[in-house]
Structure formats: C-alpha cells, structure tokens
C-alpha cells in the first residue's frame, strides 16, 4: 500500500464531524459596490456555512454596521459604502457571539428563540446559555 492510500484510508476512518470542525472558518464576504450601495453577493452562502437563518444574520449585520439593507437572490444590499473589512469584522463578531460555543469553542450550536429570550444550545458539549436577542 502506498502513502496516498494509507492517507486516504486514515481519513475515511475519521468520524466525519471531526474533519468538518477542524476545517471551520468564517467565510469571507464577497463585496462589490453598486453606486452608493454595497452588495454582499455570497450572503446566503455565508449564512448556510454558519448554519444560521439569513434573517437573523441580516438583522445583526445591519444593526452592527448601522445601515438599512434588503435581501434578494442570496445577496444583501446595504445602503451606503462599506469596506469588506468592516463587513468581515461584523460577521466575525456575530460568529463569536452567536455561533461558537463559549464553553468548548466549537461551532456546532443552535440558536433557540423564544418570545423574549435567545438561547445557544451546543450540540458538541451540551452547554446552554442565554445570549442577547437580536432584534
Ligand atoms: Zn460546546
């Protein structure tokens, strides 16, 4: 057996979740300007990757950046001109607060929204804790 097949074999025997956790990275926003508006063209992809509802992410992002925006066809259009760095930093803050478990630091969490409270539930370590509701 050569080295490559050994490597593939080792990989196949790893539980799938271990590998996906190791590879988790906050996706970078793809941003372009349309006149005086800023469009994030991969917005829904980012939300998919973070496993969060685009409405929730949009609310957070707009509040954080301090502007209005509209979602269409997997993109979000922000009123005003913003740099990719500004947008990435807001998304990163969202991930810190609403995706990564603060106990085990894995992204395998769910947000549970009740009437006035939001709770993070971690599927990796079982932690549950309240977070600020995004409104
Ligand atoms: Zn956890």
CSV table of C-alpha atoms and ligand atoms in Angstrom, one decimal:
chain,number,residue,atom,x,y,z
A,1,UNK,CA,0.0,0.0,0.0
A,2,UNK,CA,1.5,3.4,-0.9
A,3,UNK,CA,1.5,6.5,1.2
A,4,UNK,CA,-1.5,8.1,-0.5
A,5,UNK,CA,-3.8,5.2,0.0
A,6,UNK,CA,-2.7,5.0,3.6
A,7,UNK,CA,-3.6,8.6,4.0
A,8,UNK,CA,-7.0,8.1,2.3
A,9,UNK,CA,-7.7,5.2,4.5
A,10,UNK,CA,-6.9,7.1,7.6
A,11,UNK,CA,-9.2,9.9,6.5
A,12,UNK,CA,-12.0,7.6,5.8
A,13,UNK,CA,-11.8,6.2,9.3
A,14,UNK,CA,-12.1,9.6,10.9
A,15,UNK,CA,-15.6,10.4,12.0
A,16,UNK,CA,-17.0,13.0,9.6
A,17,UNK,CA,-17.7,15.6,12.3
A,18,UNK,CA,-14.0,15.8,13.4
A,19,UNK,CA,-12.9,16.8,10.0
A,20,UNK,CA,-15.6,19.4,9.4
A,21,UNK,CA,-14.9,21.0,12.8
A,22,UNK,CA,-11.2,21.2,12.0
A,23,UNK,CA,-12.0,23.0,8.8
A,24,UNK,CA,-14.4,25.5,10.1
A,25,UNK,CA,-13.5,29.0,9.1
A,26,UNK,CA,-15.6,32.1,8.9
A,27,UNK,CA,-16.3,32.6,5.2
A,28,UNK,CA,-15.1,35.9,3.8
A,29,UNK,CA,-17.8,38.3,2.4
A,30,UNK,CA,-17.6,38.9,-1.4
A,31,UNK,CA,-18.4,42.5,-1.7
A,32,UNK,CA,-18.9,44.9,-4.5
A,33,UNK,CA,-20.3,48.4,-4.9
A,34,UNK,CA,-23.3,49.4,-6.9
A,35,UNK,CA,-23.4,53.2,-6.9
A,36,UNK,CA,-23.8,54.2,-3.3
A,37,UNK,CA,-24.8,50.7,-2.2
A,38,UNK,CA,-22.7,47.8,-1.0
A,39,UNK,CA,-23.7,44.3,-2.1
A,40,UNK,CA,-22.6,41.1,-0.4
A,41,UNK,CA,-23.0,38.6,-3.2
A,42,UNK,CA,-22.4,35.5,-1.1
A,43,UNK,CA,-24.6,36.4,1.9
A,44,UNK,CA,-26.8,33.3,1.9
A,45,UNK,CA,-23.8,31.1,1.4
A,46,UNK,CA,-22.2,32.7,4.5
A,47,UNK,CA,-25.4,32.1,6.5
A,48,UNK,CA,-25.5,28.5,5.3
A,49,UNK,CA,-21.9,27.9,6.3
A,50,UNK,CA,-22.7,29.4,9.7
A,51,UNK,CA,-25.9,27.4,9.9
A,52,UNK,CA,-27.9,30.5,10.8
A,53,UNK,CA,-31.1,32.0,9.5
A,54,UNK,CA,-30.2,34.8,7.0
A,55,UNK,CA,-32.9,37.0,8.6
A,56,UNK,CA,-31.1,36.7,11.9
A,57,UNK,CA,-27.7,37.4,10.4
A,58,UNK,CA,-29.0,40.3,8.3
A,59,UNK,CA,-30.6,41.9,11.4
A,60,UNK,CA,-27.3,41.7,13.3
A,61,UNK,CA,-25.2,42.9,10.4
A,62,UNK,CA,-27.4,45.9,9.7
A,63,UNK,CA,-27.5,46.9,13.3
A,64,UNK,CA,-23.8,46.5,13.7
A,65,UNK,CA,-22.9,48.5,10.6
A,66,UNK,CA,-25.7,51.0,11.3
A,67,UNK,CA,-27.5,51.0,8.0
A,68,UNK,CA,-30.5,49.7,6.1
A,69,UNK,CA,-30.5,46.8,3.7
A,70,UNK,CA,-32.5,44.4,1.6
A,71,UNK,CA,-32.0,40.7,0.7
A,72,UNK,CA,-32.7,39.4,-2.7
A,73,UNK,CA,-31.5,36.2,-4.5
A,74,UNK,CA,-29.0,35.2,-1.9
A,75,UNK,CA,-27.4,38.6,-1.7
A,76,UNK,CA,-27.8,41.5,0.7
A,77,UNK,CA,-27.7,45.1,-0.5
A,78,UNK,CA,-26.6,47.7,2.1
A,79,UNK,CA,-27.3,51.4,1.8
A,80,UNK,CA,-24.0,53.2,1.8
A,81,UNK,CA,-20.4,52.3,1.1
A,82,UNK,CA,-18.7,49.8,3.4
A,83,UNK,CA,-15.4,48.1,3.1
A,84,UNK,CA,-15.0,44.3,3.0
A,85,UNK,CA,-13.0,44.6,6.3
A,86,UNK,CA,-15.9,46.3,8.0
A,87,UNK,CA,-18.3,43.6,6.9
A,88,UNK,CA,-16.0,40.7,7.7
A,89,UNK,CA,-15.4,42.2,11.2
A,90,UNK,CA,-19.2,42.4,11.8
A,91,UNK,CA,-19.7,38.8,10.6
A,92,UNK,CA,-16.8,37.7,12.8
A,93,UNK,CA,-18.4,39.3,15.8
A,94,UNK,CA,-21.7,37.6,15.0
A,95,UNK,CA,-19.8,34.2,14.9
A,96,UNK,CA,-18.1,34.9,18.2
A,97,UNK,CA,-21.4,35.8,19.9
A,98,UNK,CA,-23.9,33.6,18.2
A,99,UNK,CA,-22.1,30.6,16.6
A,100,UNK,CA,-19.1,29.5,18.5
A,101,UNK,CA,-19.8,27.8,21.8
A,102,UNK,CA,-18.2,29.8,24.6
A,103,UNK,CA,-17.6,26.6,26.6
A,104,UNK,CA,-16.0,24.2,24.0
A,105,UNK,CA,-15.3,26.7,21.2
A,106,UNK,CA,-16.9,24.6,18.5
A,107,UNK,CA,-19.4,25.9,16.0
A,108,UNK,CA,-21.9,23.1,16.5
A,109,UNK,CA,-24.6,25.2,18.1
A,110,UNK,CA,-28.2,26.1,17.6
A,111,UNK,CA,-30.0,29.3,18.4
A,112,UNK,CA,-33.3,28.8,20.1
A,113,UNK,CA,-35.5,31.8,20.0
A,114,UNK,CA,-38.4,32.1,22.5
A,115,UNK,CA,-40.6,35.0,22.9
A,116,UNK,CA,-38.1,37.3,24.6
A,117,UNK,CA,-35.1,35.2,25.1
A,118,UNK,CA,-32.5,33.6,22.8
A,119,UNK,CA,-30.5,30.6,24.0
A,120,UNK,CA,-27.5,28.9,22.4
A,121,UNK,CA,-27.5,25.2,22.7
A,122,UNK,CA,-24.2,23.4,21.9
A,123,UNK,CA,-24.6,20.0,20.3
A,124,UNK,CA,-21.0,19.2,20.9
A,125,UNK,CA,-20.7,19.7,24.7
A,126,UNK,CA,-24.3,20.2,25.7
A,127,UNK,CA,-23.8,23.7,27.0
A,128,UNK,CA,-26.8,26.0,27.1
A,129,UNK,CA,-26.6,29.7,27.8
A,130,UNK,CA,-28.6,32.8,27.1
A,131,UNK,CA,-27.4,35.4,24.5
A,132,UNK,CA,-28.8,38.8,23.7
A,133,UNK,CA,-31.8,38.6,21.5
A,134,UNK,CA,-31.1,40.1,18.0
A,135,UNK,CA,-33.9,42.5,17.2
B,1,LIG,ZN1,-19.9,23.5,23.4
